[in-house]
CSV table of C-alpha atoms and ligand atoms in Angstrom, one decimal:
chain,number,residue,atom,x,y,z
K,1,MET,CA,106.0,90.6,93.8
K,2,SER,CA,102.2,89.6,92.5
K,3,VAL,CA,101.9,88.9,89.0
K,4,GLU,CA,99.8,91.0,87.5
K,5,ILE,CA,96.3,89.4,85.4
K,6,THR,CA,95.3,91.6,83.1
K,7,ALA,CA,91.5,92.0,82.2
K,8,GLN,CA,91.9,90.6,78.9
K,9,GLU,CA,93.8,87.4,80.1
K,10,LEU,CA,91.7,87.0,83.2
K,11,ASP,CA,89.6,83.9,83.2
K,12,THR,CA,87.2,84.7,85.7
K,13,GLU,CA,85.6,81.0,86.6
K,14,GLN,CA,89.5,80.1,87.4
K,15,PHE,CA,90.5,83.0,89.3
K,16,ILE,CA,87.4,82.9,91.0
K,17,ASN,CA,87.6,79.1,92.0
K,18,GLU,CA,91.6,79.2,92.8
K,19,LYS,CA,90.6,82.2,95.1
K,20,VAL,CA,87.9,80.5,97.3
K,21,LYS,CA,90.3,77.6,97.6
K,22,GLU,CA,93.2,79.6,98.3
K,23,ILE,CA,90.9,81.7,101.4
K,24,LYS,CA,89.7,78.4,102.6
K,25,ASP,CA,93.2,76.9,102.9
K,26,ALA,CA,94.3,79.9,104.6
K,27,VAL,CA,91.6,80.1,106.9
K,28,GLY,CA,91.0,76.7,107.8
K,29,ASP,CA,88.2,75.9,109.9
K,30,GLY,CA,88.7,79.7,111.6
K,31,MET,CA,87.1,83.1,111.7
K,32,ALA,CA,88.2,85.5,109.5
K,33,ILE,CA,86.7,89.1,108.8
K,34,ASN,CA,86.4,91.0,106.1
K,35,ALA,CA,86.3,95.0,105.8
K,36,LEU,CA,83.4,96.2,103.6
K,37,SER,CA,83.3,99.5,102.4
K,38,GLY,CA,80.5,99.2,99.7
K,39,GLY,CA,83.4,100.2,96.7
K,40,VAL,CA,84.0,97.8,94.1
K,41,ASP,CA,87.0,96.3,95.0
K,42,SER,CA,85.7,95.2,99.1
K,43,SER,CA,82.3,94.5,97.8
K,44,VAL,CA,84.3,91.6,95.3
K,45,VAL,CA,86.3,90.0,98.4
K,46,THR,CA,82.7,90.2,100.5
K,47,MET,CA,81.4,88.0,97.6
K,48,LEU,CA,84.6,86.2,97.0
K,49,GLY,CA,84.8,85.8,101.0
K,50,HIS,CA,81.5,84.2,101.5
K,51,ARG,CA,81.7,82.2,98.5
K,52,ALA,CA,84.9,80.5,100.5
K,53,LEU,CA,84.1,80.5,104.2
K,54,GLY,CA,80.0,81.5,104.5
K,55,GLU,CA,79.3,81.6,108.4
K,56,GLN,CA,83.3,81.4,109.0
K,57,LEU,CA,83.0,85.4,107.5
K,58,MET,CA,82.0,88.5,109.6
K,59,THR,CA,81.3,91.3,107.2
K,60,VAL,CA,82.0,94.9,109.0
K,61,PHE,CA,81.1,97.9,107.7
K,62,VAL,CA,83.4,100.6,109.7
K,63,GLU,CA,81.2,104.2,110.2
K,64,ASN,CA,84.3,106.7,110.6
K,65,GLY,CA,82.2,109.7,109.4
K,66,LEU,CA,84.0,110.2,106.4
K,67,MET,CA,81.3,108.2,104.2
K,68,ARG,CA,79.0,109.6,101.7
K,69,GLU,CA,75.5,110.5,102.6
K,70,GLY,CA,73.7,107.2,103.7
K,71,GLU,CA,76.1,105.1,102.8
K,72,ALA,CA,76.4,102.7,105.4
K,73,GLU,CA,72.8,102.1,105.1
K,74,GLN,CA,72.5,101.5,101.2
K,75,VAL,CA,75.6,99.2,102.0
K,76,ALA,CA,74.1,97.3,104.9
K,77,ALA,CA,70.5,96.7,102.3
K,78,LEU,CA,71.8,95.9,99.5
K,79,PHE,CA,74.0,93.4,100.7
K,80,GLN,CA,70.9,91.9,102.9
K,81,ARG,CA,69.6,91.5,99.4
K,82,LEU,CA,72.6,89.0,98.4
K,83,GLY,CA,72.3,87.1,102.1
K,84,VAL,CA,75.6,88.5,103.4
K,85,THR,CA,74.5,90.4,107.0
K,86,VAL,CA,76.8,93.2,107.6
K,87,GLU,CA,77.6,94.4,111.2
K,88,ILE,CA,78.1,98.2,111.6
K,89,ALA,CA,81.0,99.0,114.0
K,90,ASP,CA,80.0,103.1,114.6
K,91,ALA,CA,84.0,104.8,115.3
K,92,ARG,CA,82.9,107.9,114.1
K,93,GLU,CA,84.8,109.9,117.7
K,94,GLU,CA,88.1,108.0,117.2
K,95,PHE,CA,88.6,108.7,113.4
K,96,PHE,CA,88.1,112.9,114.1
K,97,ALA,CA,90.2,112.4,117.1
K,98,ALA,CA,92.8,110.8,114.9
K,99,LEU,CA,92.4,113.6,112.3
K,100,GLN,CA,92.2,116.5,114.7
K,101,GLY,CA,94.8,119.3,113.7
K,102,VAL,CA,96.3,116.6,111.0
K,103,THR,CA,96.8,119.2,107.5
K,104,ASP,CA,99.8,117.2,105.9
K,105,PRO,CA,97.7,114.4,103.4
K,106,GLU,CA,100.5,111.6,103.7
K,107,ALA,CA,100.0,112.2,107.7
K,108,LYS,CA,95.9,112.2,107.4
K,109,ARG,CA,96.2,108.9,105.6
K,110,GLU,CA,98.7,107.9,108.2
K,111,ALA,CA,96.5,109.0,110.6
K,112,ILE,CA,93.5,106.9,109.0
K,113,THR,CA,95.6,103.7,108.7
K,114,GLN,CA,96.3,103.7,112.3
K,115,THR,CA,93.0,104.4,113.5
K,116,PHE,CA,91.5,101.5,111.0
K,117,TYR,CA,94.1,98.9,111.4
K,118,ARG,CA,95.2,99.3,114.7
K,119,ASP,CA,92.4,100.6,116.4
K,120,VAL,CA,89.2,99.5,115.3
K,121,PHE,CA,90.0,96.6,113.7
K,122,GLY,CA,92.6,95.4,116.1
K,123,ARG,CA,89.3,95.5,118.8
K,124,ILE,CA,87.0,93.7,116.2
K,125,VAL,CA,89.2,90.9,115.5
K,126,LYS,CA,90.5,90.5,118.7
K,127,GLU,CA,86.8,90.3,120.1
K,128,SER,CA,85.7,88.4,117.5
K,129,GLY,CA,88.4,85.9,118.2
K,130,ALA,CA,89.3,85.9,114.2
K,131,ARG,CA,92.6,85.3,112.9
K,132,CYS,CA,92.9,87.2,109.7
K,133,LEU,CA,91.0,90.1,107.7
K,134,LEU,CA,90.1,89.7,104.3
K,135,GLN,CA,90.6,92.9,102.1
K,136,GLY,CA,90.3,94.2,98.5
K,137,THR,CA,93.9,95.8,98.0
K,138,ILE,CA,94.3,95.7,94.0
K,139,LEU,CA,97.6,96.2,91.8
K,140,THR,CA,97.1,100.0,91.4
K,141,ASP,CA,97.3,100.6,95.3
K,142,VAL,CA,100.5,98.5,95.4
K,143,ASP,CA,102.3,100.0,92.6
K,144,GLU,CA,101.1,103.8,93.0
K,145,THR,CA,102.5,103.1,97.0
K,146,VAL,CA,105.7,101.3,96.2
K,147,ALA,CA,106.3,103.9,93.8
K,148,GLY,CA,106.0,106.4,96.2
K,149,ILE,CA,103.2,108.3,94.3
K,150,LYS,CA,100.8,108.0,97.4
K,151,ARG,CA,100.7,105.8,100.4
K,152,GLN,CA,97.4,103.6,99.8
K,153,HIS,CA,95.8,102.8,103.3
K,154,ASN,CA,95.9,99.5,102.8
K,155,VAL,CA,99.1,98.4,101.5
K,156,PHE,CA,101.5,96.8,104.7
K,157,GLU,CA,103.6,93.8,103.2
K,158,GLN,CA,105.2,95.7,100.0
K,159,LEU,CA,106.4,98.5,102.4
K,160,GLY,CA,107.6,95.9,104.8
K,161,ILE,CA,105.1,96.0,107.3
K,162,ASP,CA,104.1,93.1,108.8
K,163,PRO,CA,100.3,93.0,110.0
K,164,GLN,CA,100.8,90.2,112.3
K,165,GLU,CA,103.3,92.0,114.0
K,166,THR,CA,102.3,95.3,113.8
K,167,PHE,CA,98.1,94.6,114.6
K,168,GLY,CA,97.8,91.2,116.0
K,169,TYR,CA,96.3,89.4,112.5
K,170,ARG,CA,96.8,88.5,108.9
K,171,ILE,CA,95.4,90.2,106.4
K,172,ILE,CA,94.6,88.3,102.8
K,173,GLU,CA,94.6,90.3,99.5
K,174,PRO,CA,92.8,88.2,96.7
K,175,LEU,CA,92.4,90.8,94.3
K,176,ILE,CA,95.7,91.6,94.3
K,177,GLN,CA,96.9,90.5,90.5
K,178,LEU,CA,93.8,92.6,89.2
K,179,ARG,CA,93.3,95.7,88.3
K,180,LYS,CA,89.9,97.8,88.7
K,181,ASP,CA,88.7,96.3,85.3
K,182,GLY,CA,89.7,93.1,86.4
K,183,VAL,CA,87.9,93.2,89.5
K,184,ARG,CA,84.7,94.3,87.9
K,185,ARG,CA,85.1,91.4,85.5
K,186,VAL,CA,85.2,89.2,88.4
K,187,GLY,CA,81.9,90.9,90.6
K,188,LYS,CA,79.8,90.5,87.6
K,189,ALA,CA,80.7,86.7,87.3
K,190,LEU,CA,80.4,86.8,91.4
K,191,GLY,CA,76.4,88.0,90.5
K,192,LEU,CA,76.8,91.5,92.4
K,193,PRO,CA,74.6,93.4,90.9
K,194,GLY,CA,75.7,96.0,87.8
K,195,GLU,CA,75.2,99.1,90.1
K,196,GLN,CA,77.7,97.4,92.8
K,197,PHE,CA,80.6,96.2,90.2
K,198,GLU,CA,80.1,99.7,88.1
K,199,ARG,CA,80.3,101.8,90.5
K,200,ILE,CA,82.4,104.5,90.5
K,201,PRO,CA,85.9,103.9,92.7
K,202,PHE,CA,85.4,105.7,96.2
K,203,PRO,CA,89.2,105.9,98.0
K,204,GLY,CA,89.8,103.7,101.1
K,205,PRO,CA,90.0,107.1,103.2
K,206,ALA,CA,86.8,107.8,102.2
K,207,LEU,CA,86.2,111.9,101.9
K,208,SER,CA,88.9,112.7,104.0
K,209,ALA,CA,90.7,112.2,100.6
K,210,ARG,CA,88.9,115.1,99.6
K,211,VAL,CA,89.4,117.5,102.2
K,212,ILE,CA,92.9,119.7,101.7
K,213,GLY,CA,93.9,120.9,105.3
K,214,GLU,CA,92.0,119.3,108.2
K,215,VAL,CA,89.7,117.0,108.3
K,216,THR,CA,86.4,118.0,111.1
K,217,PRO,CA,83.4,116.8,110.9
K,218,GLU,CA,82.1,120.4,109.7
K,219,ARG,CA,84.4,120.2,106.4
K,220,ILE,CA,83.5,116.9,105.9
K,221,GLU,CA,79.6,117.4,105.6
K,222,THR,CA,80.4,120.4,103.2
K,223,VAL,CA,82.0,118.2,101.2
K,224,ARG,CA,79.5,115.2,101.1
K,225,LYS,CA,76.4,118.1,100.5
K,226,ALA,CA,79.0,118.8,96.9
K,227,THR,CA,79.5,115.1,96.5
K,228,VAL,CA,75.5,114.6,96.3
K,229,ILE,CA,75.0,116.9,93.9
K,230,VAL,CA,78.7,116.1,91.9
K,231,GLU,CA,77.4,112.3,91.9
K,232,GLN,CA,73.9,113.0,91.0
K,233,LEU,CA,74.5,115.2,88.3
K,234,LEU,CA,77.6,113.6,86.9
K,235,LYS,CA,76.2,109.9,87.3
K,236,ASP,CA,74.8,109.4,83.5
K,237,THR,CA,78.4,110.5,81.6
K,238,GLY,CA,79.9,107.0,81.9
K,239,ALA,CA,83.0,108.9,83.2
K,240,PHE,CA,85.3,107.0,85.4
K,241,GLN,CA,85.0,108.7,88.7
K,242,TYR,CA,83.9,111.8,89.6
K,243,MET,CA,84.1,114.0,93.1
K,244,ALA,CA,83.7,117.2,94.5
K,245,ILE,CA,87.1,118.3,97.1
K,246,LEU,CA,86.9,120.8,99.7
K,247,HIS,CA,89.7,123.8,99.4
K,248,GLU,CA,91.2,125.2,102.2
K,249,ASP,CA,91.3,128.6,100.8
K,250,ARG,CA,88.7,131.6,101.8
K,251,VAL,CA,88.4,133.2,98.5
K,252,THR,CA,86.6,136.1,98.6
K,253,GLY,CA,83.2,136.7,97.5
K,254,MET,CA,79.7,138.4,97.9
K,255,ARG,CA,76.7,137.8,100.0
K,256,GLU,CA,73.6,140.4,100.3
K,257,GLY,CA,75.9,143.1,98.3
K,258,ARG,CA,78.8,142.8,100.7
K,259,ARG,CA,82.3,141.4,100.5
K,260,ASP,CA,82.0,137.6,102.7
K,261,PHE,CA,84.8,134.9,102.7
K,262,GLY,CA,84.1,131.8,102.0
K,263,GLN,CA,84.4,128.1,100.7
K,264,GLN,CA,85.8,126.9,97.5
K,265,ILE,CA,84.7,123.5,95.9
K,266,GLU,CA,86.8,122.3,92.9
K,267,VAL,CA,85.3,119.2,90.9
K,268,ARG,CA,86.9,116.4,89.2
K,269,CYS,CA,85.6,114.2,86.9
K,270,TRP,CA,88.2,111.7,85.2
K,271,GLU,CA,88.0,109.5,81.7
K,272,SER,CA,90.2,106.2,82.4
K,273,ILE,CA,90.4,102.8,82.3
K,274,ASP,CA,92.5,101.4,85.3
K,275,ALA,CA,93.3,104.7,87.1
K,276,ARG,CA,97.1,104.6,86.3
K,277,THR,CA,96.6,107.9,83.6
K,278,ALA,CA,93.5,110.0,83.8
K,279,THR,CA,92.0,112.6,81.5
K,280,PRO,CA,89.5,115.5,82.4
K,281,THR,CA,85.9,114.4,80.9
K,282,ARG,CA,84.7,117.3,78.6
K,283,LEU,CA,81.7,118.3,79.9
K,284,SER,CA,79.7,120.6,78.3
K,285,PHE,CA,79.4,124.2,80.2
K,286,GLU,CA,75.8,123.9,80.4
K,287,THR,CA,76.7,121.0,82.9
K,288,LEU,CA,79.1,122.9,84.3
K,289,GLU,CA,76.9,126.0,85.1
K,290,ASP,CA,74.2,123.7,86.7
K,291,LEU,CA,76.8,122.0,88.8
K,292,ALA,CA,78.2,125.5,90.3
K,293,ALA,CA,74.6,126.9,90.6
K,294,GLU,CA,73.6,123.7,92.4
K,295,ILE,CA,76.7,123.8,94.1
K,296,ILE,CA,76.6,127.3,95.4
K,297,ARG,CA,72.9,126.9,96.3
K,298,GLU,CA,73.1,123.9,98.4
K,299,VAL,CA,76.2,123.8,100.5
K,300,PRO,CA,76.4,126.5,102.9
K,301,GLY,CA,79.3,128.6,103.3
K,302,VAL,CA,80.5,127.8,99.2
K,303,VAL,CA,81.3,130.9,97.4
K,304,SER,CA,83.3,129.5,94.7
K,305,VAL,CA,83.1,126.2,92.3
K,306,THR,CA,86.3,125.4,90.0
K,307,TYR,CA,86.6,122.3,87.2
K,308,ASN,CA,89.9,120.8,87.2
K,309,ILE,CA,91.6,120.9,83.5
K,310,ALA,CA,94.8,118.6,84.5
K,311,SER,CA,95.3,115.2,83.4
K,312,LYS,CA,97.0,112.3,85.3
K,313,PRO,CA,99.9,112.5,85.8
K,314,PRO,CA,100.8,115.3,86.7
K,315,SER,CA,97.5,115.5,88.6
K,316,THR,CA,96.0,112.5,90.8
K,317,ILE,CA,92.5,111.5,90.6
K,318,GLU,CA,92.1,112.3,94.3
K,319,ALA,CA,93.5,115.7,95.9
K,320,ILE,CA,95.0,113.8,99.2
F,1,LIG,P1,94.9,108.5,92.8
F,1,LIG,O1,94.4,109.6,93.5
F,1,LIG,O2,96.3,107.8,93.2
F,1,LIG,O3,93.8,107.1,92.9
F,1,LIG,O4,95.6,108.9,91.2
F,1,LIG,C1,94.2,106.3,92.1
F,1,LIG,C2,92.4,105.5,92.5
F,1,LIG,O5,92.5,104.9,93.4
F,1,LIG,C3,91.6,105.2,94.4
F,1,LIG,N1,92.1,105.4,95.7
F,1,LIG,C4,92.4,104.7,96.6
F,1,LIG,N2,91.4,103.6,97.1
F,1,LIG,N3,92.8,103.3,99.3
F,1,LIG,C5,91.8,103.0,97.9
F,1,LIG,O6,91.3,101.9,98.3
F,1,LIG,C6,93.3,104.7,99.3
F,1,LIG,O7,94.1,104.9,100.1
F,1,LIG,C7,92.8,105.4,97.8
F,1,LIG,N4,93.8,106.2,97.1
F,1,LIG,C8,93.1,106.7,96.0
F,1,LIG,C9,91.1,106.7,93.8
F,1,LIG,O8,89.8,107.1,94.3
F,1,LIG,C10,91.5,106.1,92.4
F,1,LIG,O9,90.3,105.7,91.7
């Protein structure tokens, strides 16, 4: 088991030096790959990996079709400014094919895991000749997976899965002793711009963690449009995380004086320090009304908007 380093006891310079050495020793003079999604954890791993390996590290953004509006381009542009070239691998068709007809939350997570690690990265690693993948698994991911709360897409060893055997490459996890607050401190010390290390967390399974029921390109587009609005209207709240979730129900609504069935979006906005527990933000009613009005106006097919007021536990931050 990894020993936790709390944000309070973390000495960022010492941590960075140690991890740089560990990564160098593990990779030697070979090539390594890292998967950058643009989230806090993978951004910090990218910077750490580049400090350790320079040109020996190839950074790949997997376009899985499940990301937020404009995400691939924004992430690539930001890292280009930091001197890191990001390759974009288009795997949209593979992900949607794997998710077709899948409605069970754990089965969805498993479909994404297999497509990502076995199919997409299996191929990229093989083509590049790399032997290891660097990734930003953190202690909260491990805890929740081991406790059986939620199988995080990036946890293997703790479940008795050997990536070398299963996927054909090694996985290095330099952030595994940290929680989100510690990762942010390391990101700052590595020179990531505030906009990046202060970003709200975004899960590995991306928007598919926010679609209840089957994940299709159309349903992702609906939640993506709602996400733009929620992120825009809540960005100044200082909340830990906020999101839109697409429900599966057909809700009765009315359009042009007639009954019409439509879709329902749930908004969540969380106060949390480390994602282990969370409480809903006490948004003003005015803000809630603005969210509802804009979502209904801008997102085709949506006739109902709700706000989640349950805490974690028993809720979890994401819906899936
Ligand atoms: P939950 O939903 O378990 O989320 O309360 C806790 C935190 O973890 C994020 N999350 C994930 N992060 N891979 C990740 O890297 C995942 O599969 C995943 N699922 C949830 C979530 O956004 C929240 O910040």
